[in-house]
Short mmCIF file of C-alpha atoms in Angstrom, two decimals:
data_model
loop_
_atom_site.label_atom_id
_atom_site.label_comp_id
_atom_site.label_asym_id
_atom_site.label_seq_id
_atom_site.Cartn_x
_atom_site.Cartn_y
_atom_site.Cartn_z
CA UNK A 1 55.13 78.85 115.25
CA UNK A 2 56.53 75.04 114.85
CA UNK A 3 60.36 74.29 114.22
CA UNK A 4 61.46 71.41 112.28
CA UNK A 5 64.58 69.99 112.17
CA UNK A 6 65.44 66.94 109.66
CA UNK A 7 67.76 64.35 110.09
CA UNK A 8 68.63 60.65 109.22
CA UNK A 9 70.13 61.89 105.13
CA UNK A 10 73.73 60.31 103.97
CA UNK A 11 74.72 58.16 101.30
CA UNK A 12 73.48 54.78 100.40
CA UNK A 13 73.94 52.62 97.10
CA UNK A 14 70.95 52.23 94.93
CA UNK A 15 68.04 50.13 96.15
CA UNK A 16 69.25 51.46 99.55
CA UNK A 17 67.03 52.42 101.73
CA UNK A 18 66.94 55.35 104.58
CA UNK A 19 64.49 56.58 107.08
CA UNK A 20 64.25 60.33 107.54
CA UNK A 21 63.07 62.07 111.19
CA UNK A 22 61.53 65.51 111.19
CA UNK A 23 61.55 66.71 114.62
CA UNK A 24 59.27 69.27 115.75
CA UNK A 25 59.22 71.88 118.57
CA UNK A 26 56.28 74.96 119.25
CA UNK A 27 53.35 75.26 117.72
CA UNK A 28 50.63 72.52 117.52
CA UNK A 29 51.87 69.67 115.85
CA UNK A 30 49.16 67.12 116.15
CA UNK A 31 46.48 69.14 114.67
CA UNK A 32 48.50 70.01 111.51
CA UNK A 33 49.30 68.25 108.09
CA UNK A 34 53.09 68.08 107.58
CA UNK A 35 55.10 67.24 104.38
CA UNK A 36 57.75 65.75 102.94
CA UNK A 37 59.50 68.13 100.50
CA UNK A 38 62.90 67.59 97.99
CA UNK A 39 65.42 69.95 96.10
CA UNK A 40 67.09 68.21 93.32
CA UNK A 41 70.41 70.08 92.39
CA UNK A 42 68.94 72.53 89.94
CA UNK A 43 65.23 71.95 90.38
CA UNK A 44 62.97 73.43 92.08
CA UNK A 45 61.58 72.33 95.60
CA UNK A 46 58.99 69.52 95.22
CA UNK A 47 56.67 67.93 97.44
CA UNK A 48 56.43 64.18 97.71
CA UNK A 49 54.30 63.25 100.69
CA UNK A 50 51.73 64.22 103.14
CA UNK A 51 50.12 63.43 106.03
CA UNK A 52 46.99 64.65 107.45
CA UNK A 53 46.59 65.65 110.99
CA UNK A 54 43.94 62.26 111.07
CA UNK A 55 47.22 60.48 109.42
CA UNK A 56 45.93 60.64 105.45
CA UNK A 57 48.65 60.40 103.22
CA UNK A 58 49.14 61.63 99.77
CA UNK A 59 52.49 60.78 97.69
CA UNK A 60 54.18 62.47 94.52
CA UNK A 61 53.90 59.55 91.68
CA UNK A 62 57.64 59.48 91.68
CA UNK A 63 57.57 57.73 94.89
CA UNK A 64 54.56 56.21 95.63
CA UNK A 65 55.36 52.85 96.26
CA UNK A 66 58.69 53.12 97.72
CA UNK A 67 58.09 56.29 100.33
CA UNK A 68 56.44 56.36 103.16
CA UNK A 69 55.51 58.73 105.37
CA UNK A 70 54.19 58.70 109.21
CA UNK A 71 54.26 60.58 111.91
CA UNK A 72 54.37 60.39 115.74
CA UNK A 73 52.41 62.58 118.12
CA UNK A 74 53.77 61.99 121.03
CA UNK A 75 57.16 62.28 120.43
CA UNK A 76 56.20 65.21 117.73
CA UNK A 77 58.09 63.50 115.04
CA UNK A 78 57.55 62.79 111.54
CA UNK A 79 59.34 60.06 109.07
CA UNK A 80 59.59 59.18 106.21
CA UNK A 81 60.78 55.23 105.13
CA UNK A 82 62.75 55.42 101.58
CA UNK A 83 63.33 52.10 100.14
CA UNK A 84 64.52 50.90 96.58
CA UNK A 85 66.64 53.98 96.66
CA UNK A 86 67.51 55.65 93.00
CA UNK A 87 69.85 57.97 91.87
CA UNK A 88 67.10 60.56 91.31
CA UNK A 89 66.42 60.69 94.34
CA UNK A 90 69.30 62.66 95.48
CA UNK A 91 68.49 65.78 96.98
CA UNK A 92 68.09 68.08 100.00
CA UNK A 93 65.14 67.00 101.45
CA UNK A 94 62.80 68.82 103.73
CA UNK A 95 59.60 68.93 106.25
CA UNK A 96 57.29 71.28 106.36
CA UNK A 97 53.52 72.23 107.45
CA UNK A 98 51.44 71.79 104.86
CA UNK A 99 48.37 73.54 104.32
CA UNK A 100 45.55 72.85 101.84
CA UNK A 101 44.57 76.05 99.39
CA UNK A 102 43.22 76.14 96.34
CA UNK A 103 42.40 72.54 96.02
CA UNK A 104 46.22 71.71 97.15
CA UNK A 105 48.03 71.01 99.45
CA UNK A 106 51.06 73.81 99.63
CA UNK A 107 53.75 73.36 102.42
CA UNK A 108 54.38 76.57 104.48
CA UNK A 109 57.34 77.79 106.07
CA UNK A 110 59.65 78.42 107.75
CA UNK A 111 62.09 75.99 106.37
CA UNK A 112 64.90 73.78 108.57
CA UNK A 113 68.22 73.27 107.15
CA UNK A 114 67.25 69.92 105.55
CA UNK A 115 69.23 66.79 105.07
CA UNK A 116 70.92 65.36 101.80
CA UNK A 117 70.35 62.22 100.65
CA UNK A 118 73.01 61.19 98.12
CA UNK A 119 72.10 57.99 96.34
CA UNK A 120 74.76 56.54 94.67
CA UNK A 121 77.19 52.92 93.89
#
């Protein structure tokens, strides 16, 4: 079973920008589609971005155009670029596997310990 661990969160000013790792250890990384996943104080987790094993991606409207996600085989490491930053965008964000069901994709546990981002002046 893969382990992810996030890193690269912290505070930036908006229009900031960040770039988020997702490290990840066991299973088989390369053949599986990962995501990008938030928790907004008081929301519910949300997904924002996926990439395929072939290296599709898919984002959440609220960030496509700013976001992007990638990922690195060989060093079994996913990212994800943030740029023009916003206040709602604050929140613990997350990687996960993602699997496609029911004409979805769904991300799949288990989940790391995340990293905040906090965007504000």
């Amino acid at each position: 079973q893969v382990q992810l661990v996030e890193s690269g969160g912290g505070l930036v000013p908006p229009g900031g920008s960040l770039r988020l790792s997702c490290a990840a250890s066991g299973g088989i990384f390369s053949a599986s589609a990962m995501s990008w996943n938030r928790q907004a104080p008081g929301n519910e987790r949300e997904m924002i971005a996926v990439i395929t094993a072939s290296g599709i991606t898919t984002y959440a409207d609220s960030v496509k155009g700013r976001f992007t996600i990638s990922r690195d085989n060989a060093k079994r490491t996913m990212y994800l670029q943030m740029n023009s930053l916003k206040p709602e965008d604050t929140a613990v964000y997350y990687c996960s596997v993602a699997e496609y069901l029911g004409g979805k994709f769904r991300a799949q546990g288990p989940w790391g310990q995340g990293t905040s981002v906090t965007v504000s002046s």
